[in-house]
């Protein structure tokens, strides 16, 4: 597994985030804030809290944390383009959000409570399954949660077609831009067909995609198709890991699969979301 962990073997997530960040408007920011607020239990804020965003990507959710009252936000990412994008997004949009923030290039594996202290909220959405060693990454992130603190994370749920997507992603992450474009065009054509077959309109789907934490369909397709390294996990496995680490489930948003508890995954997997608390 160690050969998967170096930054060079990762998909270029940061380039995708920097293209996406150019499109961020007040609407995306509001949706990101809604998405975080929903995970906090609706209506709850982060007033006075230390907040760690592991794998900050565009920085949009670090910004949401500041707007929800976090006293201090540390955003980290392994990818220099994600770090630069998060820095730019916070410089542009966080000036009157209150709270102090900084952005650092760190891998989750190098974060230590001795150097950084503990955080009231550790947030890592869609990241730990892209590290090459998901269970170690989960343990490293959980180590930074303060007593009574919260660990909020999202991970790809298991699907029957995991084997296919693992191969596709390994290929896509290292393919030429032209091959990637072709692969995306094929994916989107099948996706449109799937929507049409179930009586839904593609244009409406793309328009309403923003309600999904402020994200953008086309950037998410690139992220999904290239997101290498790739692992997935079921809710019972998450529970077992968390129990061993002394964390208790506060709430989760887990989709139940349709075929023997799993989705087939023709168009890929989605993320299940978890909120655990350290006792
Ligand atoms: C799919 S993106 C998610 C971004 C953001 N959390 C969000 O919800 O939009 C995954 C991010 O995790 C970062 N990442 C991957 N491996 C990492 C690691 N070992 N340590 C820190 N960040 C990592 C990638 O560079 C990328 O920016």
CSV table of C-alpha atoms and ligand atoms in Angstrom, one decimal:
chain,number,residue,atom,x,y,z
A,1,UNK,CA,0.0,0.0,0.0
A,2,UNK,CA,2.9,2.4,0.7
A,3,UNK,CA,3.5,3.1,-3.0
A,4,UNK,CA,-0.1,4.6,-3.2
A,5,UNK,CA,0.5,7.2,-0.4
A,6,UNK,CA,2.9,9.5,-2.1
A,7,UNK,CA,1.4,12.7,-3.6
A,8,UNK,CA,2.7,11.9,-7.1
A,9,UNK,CA,0.5,8.8,-7.4
A,10,UNK,CA,-2.6,10.8,-6.5
A,11,UNK,CA,-5.1,12.1,-9.0
A,12,UNK,CA,-4.6,15.9,-9.6
A,13,UNK,CA,-7.5,16.9,-7.3
A,14,UNK,CA,-6.2,20.4,-6.8
A,15,UNK,CA,-6.3,21.4,-10.5
A,16,UNK,CA,-10.0,20.4,-10.6
A,17,UNK,CA,-10.6,22.4,-7.4
A,18,UNK,CA,-8.9,25.5,-8.7
A,19,UNK,CA,-11.1,25.4,-11.9
A,20,UNK,CA,-14.2,24.9,-9.7
A,21,UNK,CA,-13.2,27.7,-7.3
A,22,UNK,CA,-13.3,30.3,-10.1
A,23,UNK,CA,-17.1,29.7,-10.2
A,24,UNK,CA,-17.9,30.1,-6.5
A,25,UNK,CA,-20.6,32.6,-5.9
A,26,UNK,CA,-22.8,33.5,-2.9
A,27,UNK,CA,-25.1,30.7,-3.8
A,28,UNK,CA,-22.4,28.0,-3.6
A,29,UNK,CA,-21.2,29.5,-0.3
A,30,UNK,CA,-24.8,29.4,1.1
A,31,UNK,CA,-25.2,25.8,0.0
A,32,UNK,CA,-21.9,24.8,1.6
A,33,UNK,CA,-23.0,26.4,4.9
A,34,UNK,CA,-26.3,24.5,4.7
A,35,UNK,CA,-24.5,21.3,4.1
A,36,UNK,CA,-22.3,21.7,7.1
A,37,UNK,CA,-25.2,22.9,9.3
A,38,UNK,CA,-27.1,19.8,8.4
A,39,UNK,CA,-24.2,17.6,9.6
A,40,UNK,CA,-24.1,19.6,12.8
A,41,UNK,CA,-27.7,18.7,13.4
A,42,UNK,CA,-29.5,21.7,11.8
A,43,UNK,CA,-29.4,25.1,13.5
A,44,UNK,CA,-26.2,24.4,15.5
A,45,UNK,CA,-23.2,26.6,15.0
A,46,UNK,CA,-19.5,26.3,15.6
A,47,UNK,CA,-19.1,29.4,17.8
A,48,UNK,CA,-15.8,29.5,19.6
A,49,UNK,CA,-14.6,26.2,18.2
A,50,UNK,CA,-11.2,25.1,16.8
A,51,UNK,CA,-12.0,23.4,13.4
A,52,UNK,CA,-9.7,21.2,11.4
A,53,UNK,CA,-10.6,20.6,7.7
A,54,UNK,CA,-8.5,17.7,6.4
A,55,UNK,CA,-8.4,17.6,2.6
A,56,UNK,CA,-9.9,21.0,2.2
A,57,UNK,CA,-10.0,20.9,-1.7
A,58,UNK,CA,-11.6,24.2,-2.8
A,59,UNK,CA,-11.7,25.6,0.8
A,60,UNK,CA,-15.4,26.2,0.5
A,61,UNK,CA,-16.2,24.2,3.6
A,62,UNK,CA,-13.5,25.8,5.7
A,63,UNK,CA,-15.2,29.1,4.7
A,64,UNK,CA,-18.5,27.7,5.8
A,65,UNK,CA,-17.0,26.8,9.2
A,66,UNK,CA,-15.8,30.4,9.6
A,67,UNK,CA,-19.2,31.7,8.7
A,68,UNK,CA,-20.8,29.3,11.2
A,69,UNK,CA,-18.7,31.0,13.9
A,70,UNK,CA,-15.5,28.8,14.2
A,71,UNK,CA,-12.9,30.7,16.3
A,72,UNK,CA,-10.0,29.1,14.5
A,73,UNK,CA,-9.8,27.1,11.2
A,74,UNK,CA,-6.9,25.1,10.1
A,75,UNK,CA,-7.3,23.8,6.5
A,76,UNK,CA,-4.8,21.2,5.2
A,77,UNK,CA,-4.4,19.3,2.0
A,78,UNK,CA,-1.7,17.1,0.4
A,79,UNK,CA,-2.1,18.8,-3.0
A,80,UNK,CA,-0.3,22.1,-3.5
A,81,UNK,CA,-3.0,23.3,-5.9
A,82,UNK,CA,-5.7,22.6,-3.3
A,83,UNK,CA,-3.7,24.5,-0.7
A,84,UNK,CA,-3.3,27.5,-3.1
A,85,UNK,CA,-7.0,27.4,-4.0
A,86,UNK,CA,-8.2,27.2,-0.4
A,87,UNK,CA,-5.9,30.1,0.5
A,88,UNK,CA,-7.3,32.2,-2.4
A,89,UNK,CA,-10.9,31.3,-1.6
A,90,UNK,CA,-10.5,32.2,2.1
A,91,UNK,CA,-8.6,35.5,1.2
A,92,UNK,CA,-11.4,36.4,-1.2
A,93,UNK,CA,-14.5,35.4,0.9
A,94,UNK,CA,-13.5,35.1,4.6
A,95,UNK,CA,-12.5,38.6,5.4
A,96,UNK,CA,-15.7,39.5,7.3
A,97,UNK,CA,-16.5,36.0,8.5
A,98,UNK,CA,-14.6,36.5,11.8
A,99,UNK,CA,-12.3,33.9,13.2
A,100,UNK,CA,-8.7,33.2,12.4
A,101,UNK,CA,-7.6,30.8,9.7
A,102,UNK,CA,-4.5,29.3,8.1
A,103,UNK,CA,-3.9,26.8,5.3
A,104,UNK,CA,-1.1,24.3,5.3
A,105,UNK,CA,0.2,21.6,3.0
A,106,UNK,CA,0.0,18.5,5.1
A,107,UNK,CA,-0.9,14.9,4.6
A,108,UNK,CA,-3.4,13.4,7.1
A,109,UNK,CA,-0.6,10.9,8.0
A,110,UNK,CA,1.6,13.8,9.2
A,111,UNK,CA,-0.9,15.5,11.4
A,112,UNK,CA,-0.1,15.1,15.1
A,113,UNK,CA,-1.9,16.3,18.2
A,114,UNK,CA,1.5,17.0,19.8
A,115,UNK,CA,2.3,19.6,17.1
A,116,UNK,CA,-1.2,20.9,16.4
A,117,UNK,CA,-3.2,20.3,19.6
A,118,UNK,CA,-6.8,18.9,19.5
A,119,UNK,CA,-9.8,20.3,17.7
A,120,UNK,CA,-13.4,20.6,18.7
A,121,UNK,CA,-14.4,19.6,15.2
A,122,UNK,CA,-12.3,17.5,12.8
A,123,UNK,CA,-14.0,17.6,9.4
A,124,UNK,CA,-12.9,15.4,6.5
A,125,UNK,CA,-15.4,15.1,3.6
A,126,UNK,CA,-14.6,12.7,0.8
A,127,UNK,CA,-10.9,12.5,1.6
A,128,UNK,CA,-9.8,9.6,3.7
A,129,UNK,CA,-10.7,7.0,1.0
A,130,UNK,CA,-8.3,8.7,-1.3
A,131,UNK,CA,-5.2,8.4,0.8
A,132,UNK,CA,-4.1,4.8,-0.1
A,133,UNK,CA,-4.7,3.6,3.5
A,134,UNK,CA,-8.1,4.5,4.6
A,135,UNK,CA,-8.2,2.9,8.0
A,136,UNK,CA,-4.9,4.4,9.0
A,137,UNK,CA,-6.1,7.8,7.7
A,138,UNK,CA,-9.3,7.5,9.8
A,139,UNK,CA,-7.2,6.7,12.9
A,140,UNK,CA,-4.8,9.6,12.3
A,141,UNK,CA,-7.8,12.0,11.8
A,142,UNK,CA,-9.6,10.7,14.9
A,143,UNK,CA,-6.5,11.2,17.1
A,144,UNK,CA,-7.0,15.0,16.6
A,145,UNK,CA,-10.5,15.1,18.1
A,146,UNK,CA,-10.6,16.8,21.5
A,147,UNK,CA,-12.5,15.2,24.4
A,148,UNK,CA,-16.2,15.7,23.7
A,149,UNK,CA,-15.2,16.9,20.3
A,150,UNK,CA,-16.8,15.8,17.0
A,151,UNK,CA,-15.4,13.9,14.0
A,152,UNK,CA,-17.4,14.7,10.9
A,153,UNK,CA,-16.5,12.7,7.8
A,154,UNK,CA,-17.8,11.3,4.5
A,155,UNK,CA,-16.6,8.1,2.8
A,156,UNK,CA,-17.5,6.2,-0.3
A,157,UNK,CA,-20.1,3.5,0.4
A,158,UNK,CA,-19.4,0.0,-0.9
A,159,UNK,CA,-20.9,-0.9,-4.3
A,160,UNK,CA,-20.9,-4.1,-6.4
A,161,UNK,CA,-18.9,-2.4,-9.1
A,162,UNK,CA,-16.0,-1.2,-6.9
A,163,UNK,CA,-13.6,-3.5,-8.8
A,164,UNK,CA,-14.4,-1.8,-12.1
A,165,UNK,CA,-14.2,1.8,-10.7
A,166,UNK,CA,-10.8,1.0,-9.1
A,167,UNK,CA,-9.4,0.0,-12.4
A,168,UNK,CA,-11.0,2.9,-14.2
A,169,UNK,CA,-9.7,5.5,-11.7
A,170,UNK,CA,-6.2,4.1,-11.8
A,171,UNK,CA,-6.2,4.5,-15.6
A,172,UNK,CA,-8.0,7.9,-15.7
A,173,UNK,CA,-5.8,9.5,-13.0
A,174,UNK,CA,-2.7,9.0,-15.3
A,175,UNK,CA,-4.4,9.3,-18.7
A,176,UNK,CA,-3.9,12.3,-21.1
A,177,UNK,CA,-6.3,15.2,-20.9
A,178,UNK,CA,-7.8,14.2,-24.2
A,179,UNK,CA,-8.5,10.6,-23.1
A,180,UNK,CA,-10.0,12.0,-19.9
A,181,UNK,CA,-12.2,14.2,-21.9
A,182,UNK,CA,-13.4,11.3,-24.0
A,183,UNK,CA,-14.0,9.1,-21.0
A,184,UNK,CA,-16.1,11.9,-19.4
A,185,UNK,CA,-18.1,12.4,-22.6
A,186,UNK,CA,-19.0,8.6,-22.6
A,187,UNK,CA,-19.8,8.7,-18.9
A,188,UNK,CA,-22.1,11.7,-19.3
A,189,UNK,CA,-23.8,10.2,-22.3
A,190,UNK,CA,-24.7,7.0,-20.3
A,191,UNK,CA,-25.7,9.2,-17.3
A,192,UNK,CA,-28.1,11.2,-19.5
A,193,UNK,CA,-29.5,7.9,-20.8
A,194,UNK,CA,-30.0,6.7,-17.3
A,195,UNK,CA,-31.9,9.8,-16.3
A,196,UNK,CA,-34.0,9.7,-19.4
A,197,UNK,CA,-34.9,6.1,-18.7
A,198,UNK,CA,-36.2,7.1,-15.3
A,199,UNK,CA,-38.1,10.1,-16.6
A,200,UNK,CA,-35.7,12.8,-15.3
A,201,UNK,CA,-34.2,15.7,-17.2
A,202,UNK,CA,-30.5,16.1,-17.4
A,203,UNK,CA,-30.6,19.9,-17.5
A,204,UNK,CA,-32.7,20.0,-14.4
A,205,UNK,CA,-30.4,17.6,-12.7
A,206,UNK,CA,-27.3,19.7,-13.4
A,207,UNK,CA,-29.1,22.9,-12.4
A,208,UNK,CA,-30.1,21.5,-9.0
A,209,UNK,CA,-26.7,19.9,-8.4
A,210,UNK,CA,-25.5,23.0,-6.5
A,211,UNK,CA,-27.9,22.1,-3.6
A,212,UNK,CA,-25.4,19.2,-3.0
A,213,UNK,CA,-23.0,21.2,-0.7
A,214,UNK,CA,-22.5,23.8,-3.3
A,215,UNK,CA,-20.8,21.4,-5.7
A,216,UNK,CA,-20.8,21.4,-9.5
A,217,UNK,CA,-21.8,18.3,-11.6
A,218,UNK,CA,-19.1,18.6,-14.3
A,219,UNK,CA,-16.2,19.1,-11.8
A,220,UNK,CA,-17.6,16.2,-9.7
A,221,UNK,CA,-17.7,13.9,-12.7
A,222,UNK,CA,-13.9,14.6,-13.2
A,223,UNK,CA,-13.3,14.1,-9.5
A,224,UNK,CA,-15.3,10.9,-9.4
A,225,UNK,CA,-13.6,9.4,-12.6
A,226,UNK,CA,-10.1,10.3,-11.4
A,227,UNK,CA,-10.3,9.9,-7.7
A,228,UNK,CA,-7.4,7.7,-7.2
A,229,UNK,CA,-6.4,6.1,-4.8
A,230,UNK,CA,-9.9,4.7,-4.1
A,231,UNK,CA,-11.4,2.6,-1.3
A,232,UNK,CA,-14.9,2.2,0.0
A,233,UNK,CA,-16.5,1.2,3.3
A,234,UNK,CA,-19.8,0.1,4.8
A,235,UNK,CA,-21.5,1.7,7.8
A,236,UNK,CA,-21.0,-1.4,10.1
A,237,UNK,CA,-17.3,-1.3,9.3
A,238,UNK,CA,-17.2,2.4,10.2
A,239,UNK,CA,-19.0,1.7,13.4
A,240,UNK,CA,-16.5,-1.0,14.4
A,241,UNK,CA,-13.5,1.3,13.7
A,242,UNK,CA,-15.0,4.2,15.6
A,243,UNK,CA,-16.1,2.0,18.6
A,244,UNK,CA,-12.5,0.8,18.9
A,245,UNK,CA,-11.3,4.4,18.9
A,246,UNK,CA,-13.8,5.4,21.7
A,247,UNK,CA,-16.1,7.5,19.4
A,248,UNK,CA,-19.8,7.3,19.5
A,249,UNK,CA,-22.2,7.9,16.6
A,250,UNK,CA,-24.2,11.1,17.0
A,251,UNK,CA,-25.8,11.0,13.6
A,252,UNK,CA,-25.2,9.5,10.1
A,253,UNK,CA,-26.6,9.9,6.6
A,254,UNK,CA,-26.2,6.4,5.1
A,255,UNK,CA,-27.9,5.2,2.0
A,256,UNK,CA,-29.2,1.7,2.1
A,257,UNK,CA,-28.2,-0.3,-1.0
A,258,UNK,CA,-30.9,-2.0,-3.1
A,259,UNK,CA,-29.2,-5.3,-4.0
A,260,UNK,CA,-28.3,-7.3,-0.8
A,261,UNK,CA,-27.6,-4.1,1.0
A,262,UNK,CA,-25.4,-2.6,-1.7
A,263,UNK,CA,-26.0,-0.5,-4.8
A,264,UNK,CA,-24.8,-1.8,-8.1
A,265,UNK,CA,-22.8,1.3,-8.8
A,266,UNK,CA,-23.2,1.6,-12.6
A,267,UNK,CA,-22.5,5.4,-12.3
A,268,UNK,CA,-20.3,5.1,-9.2
A,269,UNK,CA,-20.7,5.4,-5.5
A,270,UNK,CA,-21.8,8.2,-3.3
A,271,UNK,CA,-20.5,9.3,0.1
A,272,UNK,CA,-22.1,8.2,3.3
A,273,UNK,CA,-21.8,10.9,6.0
A,274,UNK,CA,-21.0,10.3,9.6
A,275,UNK,CA,-20.8,12.4,12.8
A,276,UNK,CA,-19.1,10.8,15.7
A,277,UNK,CA,-18.3,12.2,19.2
A,278,UNK,CA,-15.4,11.4,21.5
A,279,UNK,CA,-16.6,10.4,24.9
B,1,LIG,C1,-12.6,14.7,-3.3
B,1,LIG,S1,-11.6,16.0,-2.6
B,1,LIG,C2,-12.7,16.6,-1.3
B,1,LIG,C3,-12.4,18.0,-1.0
B,1,LIG,C4,-13.3,18.7,0.1
B,1,LIG,N1,-13.1,18.0,1.4
B,1,LIG,C5,-14.8,18.7,-0.3
B,1,LIG,O1,-15.6,18.2,0.4
B,1,LIG,O2,-15.1,19.3,-1.3
B,1,LIG,C6,-10.3,15.1,-1.8
B,1,LIG,C7,-9.2,16.0,-1.3
B,1,LIG,O3,-8.4,15.3,-0.4
B,1,LIG,C8,-7.0,15.6,-0.7
B,1,LIG,N2,-6.2,14.5,-0.2
B,1,LIG,C9,-6.0,13.3,-0.7
B,1,LIG,N3,-5.1,12.6,0.0
B,1,LIG,C10,-4.8,13.4,1.1
B,1,LIG,C11,-4.0,13.2,2.2
B,1,LIG,N4,-3.3,12.1,2.4
B,1,LIG,N5,-3.9,14.2,3.2
B,1,LIG,C12,-4.6,15.3,3.0
B,1,LIG,N6,-5.4,15.6,1.9
B,1,LIG,C13,-5.5,14.6,1.0
B,1,LIG,C14,-7.0,15.8,-2.1
B,1,LIG,O4,-5.8,16.5,-2.5
B,1,LIG,C15,-8.3,16.5,-2.4
B,1,LIG,O5,-8.2,17.9,-2.3
